[in-house]
CSV table of C-alpha atoms and ligand atoms in Angstrom, one decimal:
chain,number,residue,atom,x,y,z
A,68,MET,CA,0.0,0.0,0.0
A,69,ALA,CA,1.3,3.4,-0.9
A,70,SER,CA,2.5,5.3,2.2
A,71,GLY,CA,2.7,9.1,2.5
A,72,ARG,CA,5.5,10.8,4.3
A,73,VAL,CA,5.1,11.8,7.9
A,74,VAL,CA,7.3,14.5,9.2
A,75,VAL,CA,7.6,14.5,13.0
A,76,VAL,CA,9.0,17.6,14.5
A,77,GLY,CA,9.4,16.6,18.1
A,78,SER,CA,11.2,16.1,21.3
A,79,LEU,CA,13.8,13.4,22.0
A,80,ASN,CA,15.0,12.4,25.5
A,81,VAL,CA,17.0,9.7,27.0
A,82,ASP,CA,15.1,8.2,29.9
A,83,ALA,CA,17.5,7.1,32.7
A,84,THR,CA,15.6,5.1,35.2
A,85,SER,CA,16.8,4.0,38.7
A,86,TYR,CA,14.8,1.4,40.6
A,87,VAL,CA,15.0,2.0,44.4
A,88,GLU,CA,13.4,0.7,47.6
A,89,ARG,CA,12.4,4.3,48.6
A,90,PHE,CA,13.2,7.8,47.5
A,91,PRO,CA,16.3,9.5,49.1
A,92,ALA,CA,15.7,12.4,51.5
A,93,PRO,CA,17.4,15.7,50.5
A,94,GLY,CA,21.1,15.3,51.1
A,95,GLU,CA,20.9,11.6,51.4
A,96,THR,CA,22.6,9.0,49.1
A,97,ILE,CA,20.9,5.6,48.7
A,98,VAL,CA,21.9,2.6,46.7
A,99,GLY,CA,19.7,1.8,43.6
A,100,ARG,CA,18.7,-1.8,42.8
A,101,ASP,CA,18.6,-1.5,39.1
A,102,PHE,CA,19.1,1.0,36.3
A,103,GLY,CA,18.2,1.3,32.6
A,104,THR,CA,18.3,3.8,29.8
A,105,ALA,CA,15.8,4.0,27.0
A,106,LEU,CA,14.8,6.3,24.2
A,107,GLY,CA,12.0,8.7,25.2
A,108,GLY,CA,10.4,12.0,24.4
A,109,LYS,CA,7.0,12.1,22.7
A,110,GLY,CA,8.5,13.1,19.4
A,111,ALA,CA,10.9,10.1,19.3
A,112,ASN,CA,8.2,7.7,20.5
A,113,GLN,CA,5.7,8.8,17.9
A,114,ALA,CA,8.3,8.8,15.1
A,115,VAL,CA,9.1,5.2,16.0
A,116,ALA,CA,5.4,4.3,16.1
A,117,ALA,CA,4.6,5.9,12.8
A,118,HIS,CA,7.7,4.2,11.2
A,119,LEU,CA,6.6,0.8,12.6
A,120,ALA,CA,3.1,1.4,11.2
A,121,GLY,CA,4.6,1.6,7.8
A,122,ALA,CA,5.0,5.3,7.1
A,123,ASP,CA,8.0,6.9,5.5
A,124,VAL,CA,9.1,9.1,8.5
A,125,GLU,CA,11.3,12.1,8.7
A,126,PHE,CA,12.1,12.9,12.3
A,127,VAL,CA,13.3,16.5,13.0
A,128,ALA,CA,14.9,16.7,16.4
A,129,ARG,CA,17.8,18.2,18.3
A,130,VAL,CA,20.3,16.4,20.5
A,131,GLY,CA,23.5,17.4,22.2
A,132,ASP,CA,27.1,16.3,21.4
A,133,ASP,CA,27.2,13.6,24.0
A,134,ALA,CA,27.0,9.9,24.8
A,135,ASN,CA,23.2,10.1,25.1
A,136,ALA,CA,23.0,11.5,21.5
A,137,THR,CA,24.9,8.4,20.3
A,138,LEU,CA,22.6,6.2,22.2
A,139,ALA,CA,19.5,7.8,20.9
A,140,ARG,CA,20.7,7.7,17.3
A,141,SER,CA,21.6,4.1,17.6
A,142,VAL,CA,18.2,3.1,19.0
A,143,LEU,CA,16.4,5.1,16.2
A,144,ALA,CA,18.7,3.6,13.5
A,145,GLY,CA,18.0,0.1,15.1
A,146,PHE,CA,14.4,0.6,14.3
A,147,GLY,CA,15.3,1.5,10.7
A,148,LEU,CA,14.5,5.2,11.0
A,149,ALA,CA,16.5,7.8,9.0
A,150,ILE,CA,18.4,9.9,11.5
A,151,ASP,CA,19.6,12.8,9.2
A,152,GLY,CA,17.0,15.1,10.8
A,153,VAL,CA,18.4,14.4,14.3
A,154,VAL,CA,20.9,17.2,14.4
A,155,GLY,CA,23.5,17.7,17.2
A,156,VAL,CA,23.9,21.1,18.8
A,157,ALA,CA,27.1,22.1,20.5
A,158,ASP,CA,26.1,23.9,23.6
A,159,ALA,CA,23.4,21.8,25.2
A,160,PRO,CA,23.0,18.2,26.5
A,161,THR,CA,20.7,15.8,24.9
A,162,GLY,CA,17.3,16.0,26.6
A,163,VAL,CA,17.1,13.6,29.6
A,164,ALA,CA,14.4,12.4,31.9
A,165,GLN,CA,15.8,11.2,35.2
A,166,ILE,CA,13.3,8.8,36.6
A,167,THR,CA,13.3,7.1,40.0
A,168,VAL,CA,10.8,4.3,40.6
A,169,ALA,CA,10.3,3.2,44.2
A,170,ASP,CA,9.0,-0.2,45.4
A,171,SER,CA,5.7,1.5,46.2
A,172,GLY,CA,5.3,2.0,42.4
A,173,GLU,CA,5.5,5.8,42.8
A,174,ASN,CA,8.0,7.7,40.7
A,175,THR,CA,9.8,11.0,40.5
A,176,ILE,CA,10.8,12.5,37.2
A,177,VAL,CA,13.1,15.4,36.4
A,178,VAL,CA,13.1,16.3,32.7
A,179,THR,CA,15.9,18.5,31.4
A,180,SER,CA,14.9,19.7,27.9
A,181,GLY,CA,18.5,20.6,26.9
A,182,ALA,CA,18.9,20.4,23.1
A,183,ASN,CA,15.2,20.1,22.6
A,184,LEU,CA,15.0,23.9,23.2
A,185,ALA,CA,17.0,24.4,20.1
A,186,LEU,CA,13.9,23.4,18.1
A,187,THR,CA,13.1,27.1,17.6
A,188,PRO,CA,10.7,28.5,15.0
A,189,GLY,CA,13.8,29.2,12.8
A,190,VAL,CA,14.6,25.5,12.5
A,191,LEU,CA,11.3,25.2,10.5
A,192,ASP,CA,12.6,27.4,7.7
A,193,ASP,CA,15.4,24.9,7.2
A,194,VAL,CA,13.0,22.0,6.7
A,195,ARG,CA,10.3,23.9,4.8
A,196,ALA,CA,10.8,21.8,1.7
A,197,SER,CA,10.3,18.6,3.7
A,198,LEU,CA,7.2,20.0,5.3
A,199,ALA,CA,5.8,21.0,1.9
A,200,ASP,CA,6.3,17.5,0.7
A,201,ALA,CA,4.7,15.7,3.7
A,202,ALA,CA,1.3,14.0,3.7
A,203,VAL,CA,1.1,14.6,7.5
A,204,VAL,CA,3.1,16.9,9.8
A,205,LEU,CA,3.0,15.7,13.4
A,206,THR,CA,4.1,17.4,16.6
A,207,GLN,CA,3.4,17.5,20.3
A,208,GLY,CA,3.1,19.9,23.3
A,209,GLU,CA,6.7,19.2,24.3
A,210,LEU,CA,8.0,21.7,21.7
A,211,PRO,CA,8.5,25.4,22.5
A,212,VAL,CA,5.0,27.0,22.0
A,213,ALA,CA,6.3,29.5,19.4
A,214,THR,CA,7.6,26.5,17.3
A,215,ILE,CA,4.2,24.7,17.5
A,216,GLU,CA,2.4,27.9,16.5
A,217,ARG,CA,4.8,28.6,13.6
A,218,LEU,CA,4.5,25.0,12.4
A,219,ALA,CA,0.7,25.2,12.4
A,220,GLU,CA,0.9,28.4,10.4
A,221,LEU,CA,3.4,27.0,7.9
A,222,CYS,CA,1.3,23.8,7.4
A,223,ALA,CA,-1.8,25.9,6.9
A,224,SER,CA,0.0,28.0,4.3
A,225,LEU,CA,1.5,25.0,2.5
A,226,GLY,CA,-1.8,23.1,2.6
A,227,VAL,CA,-0.3,20.2,4.5
A,228,ARG,CA,-2.3,18.2,7.1
A,229,PHE,CA,-1.2,19.2,10.6
A,230,VAL,CA,-1.7,16.8,13.5
A,231,LEU,CA,-1.0,18.1,17.0
A,232,ASN,CA,-0.9,15.9,20.1
A,233,LEU,CA,-1.4,18.5,22.8
A,234,ALA,CA,0.6,16.6,25.4
A,235,PRO,CA,1.4,18.2,27.8
A,236,PRO,CA,-1.5,20.6,27.4
A,237,VAL,CA,0.4,23.8,26.9
A,238,VAL,CA,-1.4,27.0,25.9
A,239,VAL,CA,-1.2,27.5,22.2
A,240,SER,CA,-3.0,30.1,20.2
A,241,PRO,CA,-6.6,29.4,19.0
A,242,ASP,CA,-5.3,29.9,15.4
A,243,ALA,CA,-2.8,27.1,15.8
A,244,LEU,CA,-5.5,24.8,17.3
A,245,ALA,CA,-7.9,25.7,14.5
A,246,VAL,CA,-5.8,24.1,11.8
A,247,CYS,CA,-5.2,20.8,13.6
A,248,ASP,CA,-6.6,17.9,11.6
A,249,PRO,CA,-6.9,16.3,14.1
A,250,LEU,CA,-6.1,17.7,17.5
A,251,VAL,CA,-5.2,14.6,19.5
A,252,VAL,CA,-5.8,14.9,23.3
A,253,ASN,CA,-6.4,12.6,26.2
A,254,GLU,CA,-9.3,13.4,28.5
A,255,HIS,CA,-7.3,15.7,30.8
A,256,GLU,CA,-5.8,17.6,27.8
A,257,ALA,CA,-9.3,17.7,26.2
A,258,ARG,CA,-10.7,19.6,29.3
A,259,ALA,CA,-7.7,21.9,29.2
A,260,VAL,CA,-8.8,23.2,25.7
A,261,GLY,CA,-12.5,23.3,26.7
A,262,ILE,CA,-13.6,20.0,25.3
A,263,GLY,CA,-15.9,17.9,27.6
A,264,ARG,CA,-15.3,20.0,30.7
A,265,ASP,CA,-18.5,18.7,32.2
A,266,VAL,CA,-18.0,15.1,31.3
A,267,PRO,CA,-17.3,13.2,34.6
A,268,GLU,CA,-14.1,11.3,35.0
A,269,GLY,CA,-14.5,7.7,33.7
A,270,ALA,CA,-17.6,8.5,31.7
A,271,PRO,CA,-18.4,6.0,28.9
A,272,LEU,CA,-17.0,6.6,25.4
A,273,GLU,CA,-20.4,7.6,24.0
A,274,ASP,CA,-20.6,10.6,26.4
A,275,TRP,CA,-17.5,12.1,24.7
A,276,LEU,CA,-18.9,11.8,21.2
A,277,SER,CA,-21.1,14.9,21.2
A,278,HIS,CA,-18.3,16.9,22.9
A,279,ALA,CA,-15.8,15.9,20.3
A,280,ALA,CA,-18.3,16.7,17.6
A,281,ALA,CA,-19.0,20.1,19.1
A,282,ALA,CA,-15.3,21.0,19.1
A,283,VAL,CA,-15.1,20.5,15.3
A,284,GLY,CA,-14.8,23.9,13.7
A,285,ARG,CA,-14.9,25.5,17.1
A,286,VAL,CA,-11.6,24.3,18.4
A,287,ALA,CA,-9.9,22.4,15.6
A,288,ARG,CA,-10.7,21.0,12.1
A,289,SER,CA,-11.1,17.5,13.6
A,290,VAL,CA,-10.6,16.1,17.1
A,291,VAL,CA,-9.5,12.8,18.6
A,292,VAL,CA,-9.9,12.1,22.3
A,293,THR,CA,-8.1,9.1,23.7
A,294,LEU,CA,-9.8,7.6,26.8
A,295,GLY,CA,-7.3,5.0,28.1
A,296,ALA,CA,-8.8,1.5,28.6
A,297,ALA,CA,-12.1,2.8,27.2
A,298,GLY,CA,-10.7,3.5,23.7
A,299,ALA,CA,-11.1,6.7,21.8
A,300,VAL,CA,-13.5,9.0,20.0
A,301,ALA,CA,-13.0,11.1,16.9
A,302,ALA,CA,-15.0,13.7,15.1
A,303,SER,CA,-14.6,15.6,11.8
A,304,PRO,CA,-17.0,17.6,9.7
A,305,VAL,CA,-18.3,14.4,8.2
A,306,GLY,CA,-19.2,12.5,11.4
A,307,ALA,CA,-18.3,11.3,14.9
A,308,TRP,CA,-17.1,7.8,15.8
A,309,ALA,CA,-16.4,5.9,19.0
A,310,GLU,CA,-13.8,3.1,19.1
A,311,PRO,CA,-13.8,0.9,22.2
A,312,ALA,CA,-10.4,-0.6,23.2
A,313,PRO,CA,-10.2,-4.4,23.5
A,314,GLU,CA,-9.9,-5.8,27.0
A,315,VAL,CA,-6.3,-6.8,27.5
A,316,ALA,CA,-3.9,-7.8,30.2
A,317,VAL,CA,-2.1,-4.5,31.0
A,318,VAL,CA,1.6,-4.7,31.7
A,319,ASP,CA,2.8,-1.1,31.3
A,320,THR,CA,0.8,1.8,29.9
A,321,THR,CA,3.8,4.1,29.4
A,322,GLY,CA,3.9,5.4,25.9
A,323,ALA,CA,0.4,4.0,24.9
A,324,GLY,CA,-0.7,7.5,23.8
A,325,ASP,CA,2.4,7.9,21.6
A,326,ALA,CA,1.8,4.5,20.0
A,327,PHE,CA,-1.7,5.6,19.3
A,328,THR,CA,-0.8,9.0,17.8
A,329,GLY,CA,2.2,7.8,15.7
A,330,THR,CA,0.0,5.0,14.3
A,331,LEU,CA,-2.9,7.4,13.6
A,332,ALA,CA,-0.6,9.8,11.7
A,333,ALA,CA,0.9,6.9,9.7
A,334,PHE,CA,-2.5,5.7,8.5
A,335,LEU,CA,-3.8,9.2,7.8
A,336,ALA,CA,-0.7,9.7,5.7
A,337,GLU,CA,-1.7,6.6,3.7
A,338,GLY,CA,-5.0,8.2,2.9
A,339,ARG,CA,-7.2,6.3,5.2
A,340,THR,CA,-10.1,8.0,6.8
A,341,LEU,CA,-10.0,9.5,10.3
A,342,ALA,CA,-12.4,6.8,11.6
A,343,GLU,CA,-10.4,3.9,10.1
A,344,SER,CA,-7.0,5.4,11.3
A,345,MET,CA,-8.4,5.8,14.8
A,346,ARG,CA,-9.7,2.2,14.8
A,347,ILE,CA,-6.2,0.9,13.9
A,348,ALA,CA,-4.5,3.3,16.4
A,349,VAL,CA,-6.7,2.0,19.2
A,350,ALA,CA,-5.4,-1.5,18.4
A,351,ALA,CA,-1.8,-0.2,18.4
A,352,GLY,CA,-2.4,1.5,21.8
A,353,ALA,CA,-3.9,-1.7,23.2
A,354,LEU,CA,-0.9,-3.8,22.0
A,355,ALA,CA,1.6,-1.2,23.5
A,356,VAL,CA,0.1,-1.7,27.0
A,357,GLN,CA,0.7,-5.4,26.9
A,358,ALA,CA,4.5,-5.2,27.0
A,359,ARG,CA,7.0,-3.4,29.2
A,360,GLY,CA,8.7,-0.2,28.0
A,361,THR,CA,7.9,2.5,25.6
A,362,VAL,CA,9.1,2.1,22.0
A,363,ASP,CA,10.1,-1.5,22.9
A,364,SER,CA,6.4,-2.3,23.5
A,365,TYR,CA,5.3,-1.1,20.0
A,366,ALA,CA,4.1,-3.7,17.6
A,367,PRO,CA,4.9,-3.8,13.9
A,368,ARG,CA,2.4,-2.9,11.2
A,369,ALA,CA,1.2,-6.5,10.4
A,370,ALA,CA,0.6,-7.2,14.1
A,371,VAL,CA,-1.3,-4.0,14.5
A,372,LEU,CA,-3.5,-4.6,11.5
A,373,ALA,CA,-4.2,-8.2,12.5
A,374,ALA,CA,-5.2,-7.0,16.0
A,375,ALA,CA,-7.5,-4.3,14.6
A,376,LEU,CA,-9.2,-6.9,12.4
A,377,ASP,CA,-9.5,-9.3,15.4
A,378,ASP,CA,-11.1,-6.5,17.5
A,379,GLU,CA,-13.6,-5.8,14.7
A,380,THR,CA,-14.5,-9.4,14.2
A,381,ARG,CA,-15.0,-9.9,18.0
A,382,ARG,CA,-17.3,-6.9,18.1
A,383,ALA,CA,-19.2,-8.0,15.1
A,384,GLU,CA,-19.7,-11.5,16.6
A,385,GLY,CA,-20.7,-9.9,19.9
A,386,ALA,CA,-23.3,-7.8,18.1
A,387,THR,CA,-24.8,-10.9,16.4
A,388,PRO,CA,-28.0,-12.0,18.1
A,389,ALA,CA,-27.8,-15.5,19.6
B,153,ADP,P1,-2.3,8.9,27.3
B,153,ADP,O1,-1.2,7.9,27.6
B,153,ADP,O2,-1.8,9.9,26.3
B,153,ADP,O3,-3.0,9.5,28.4
B,153,ADP,P2,-4.5,7.1,26.9
B,153,ADP,O4,-4.3,6.6,28.2
B,153,ADP,O5,-5.8,7.6,26.5
B,153,ADP,O6,-3.3,8.1,26.4
B,153,ADP,O7,-4.2,5.8,25.9
B,153,ADP,C1,-4.1,6.0,24.5
B,153,ADP,C2,-4.7,4.8,23.8
B,153,ADP,O8,-4.0,3.6,24.2
B,153,ADP,C3,-6.1,4.5,24.1
B,153,ADP,O9,-7.0,5.3,23.3
B,153,ADP,C4,-6.3,3.0,23.9
B,153,ADP,O10,-6.4,2.8,22.5
B,153,ADP,C5,-4.9,2.5,24.3
B,153,ADP,N1,-4.9,2.1,25.8
B,153,ADP,C6,-4.5,2.8,26.8
B,153,ADP,N2,-4.7,2.1,28.0
B,153,ADP,C7,-5.3,0.9,27.6
B,153,ADP,C8,-5.8,-0.2,28.3
B,153,ADP,N3,-5.7,-0.3,29.6
B,153,ADP,N4,-6.3,-1.2,27.6
B,153,ADP,C9,-6.4,-1.2,26.2
B,153,ADP,N5,-6.0,-0.1,25.5
B,153,ADP,C10,-5.4,0.9,26.2
């Protein structure tokens, strides 16, 4: 199947995780039990997900000139992603997330953006030709707001589909939100932009449908709200759809939203409809929660498509009268 290009302009971090019995008090040194490093940052995660989903991905990111940059590039290359757009800057470290996980299951996280802050609006002028040639341009709330807004403006003027995952829910201009097609948010992020403010926590999928539909044209060109274990809803000028997630054995939900969004962008870039792309993205998210890790838990295209088909079959059978 022909696959359109997805340009992801996004964050890249190296997640450094220490596993400890309990958190140290200020001034105290404790001994960790285990340690691991992994690729992170929503941009990197979504670029990997879109690539695994079959898209031709260009990832525009900034790293430092350090060992973490080498690590990040080698993980990306290991997935088969082109790394030409992952450019090193001299005067900042590669973004890092220092994570501590205690036996209680609680964690503390310190994110140092470092080289990610070099993704200024000016960078977009250098990649203008790539953006113009993309089927979908994808970004996230982890970028500097001025860069998100400039990217939205550029995509609008170039006539390129702009997908924004507003995570975290930073305040971007209404003009930038207006061109999102879709704006992808989880339920907390949705409320932050005025979608579904009065929908109670844990409400069923169907309760979100009318809110997503009401946001079309008011907030963004189209809207997707992800609702964790419940699934997701989407709305565009031609309709509104709910896609329940399958019931699965959850191992680790980290990065499920990124698996969802990267997959969604990849299938939109192929020319699939928003409803169908969301259906496949829900399957990708559900697969990602069944394995440990972030990008390491992402399934390849064939497995995602097979799972999406299974979910559909199961639902059709469930709907058949006995
Ligand atoms: P975020 O991590 O950004 O808050 P969500 O928690 O809404 O995003 O998850 C994104 C998608 O991942 C969901 O729409 C769903 O498809 C899938 N997902 C998340 N949690 C589960 C779960 N417990 N069971 C099945 N699918 C899940």
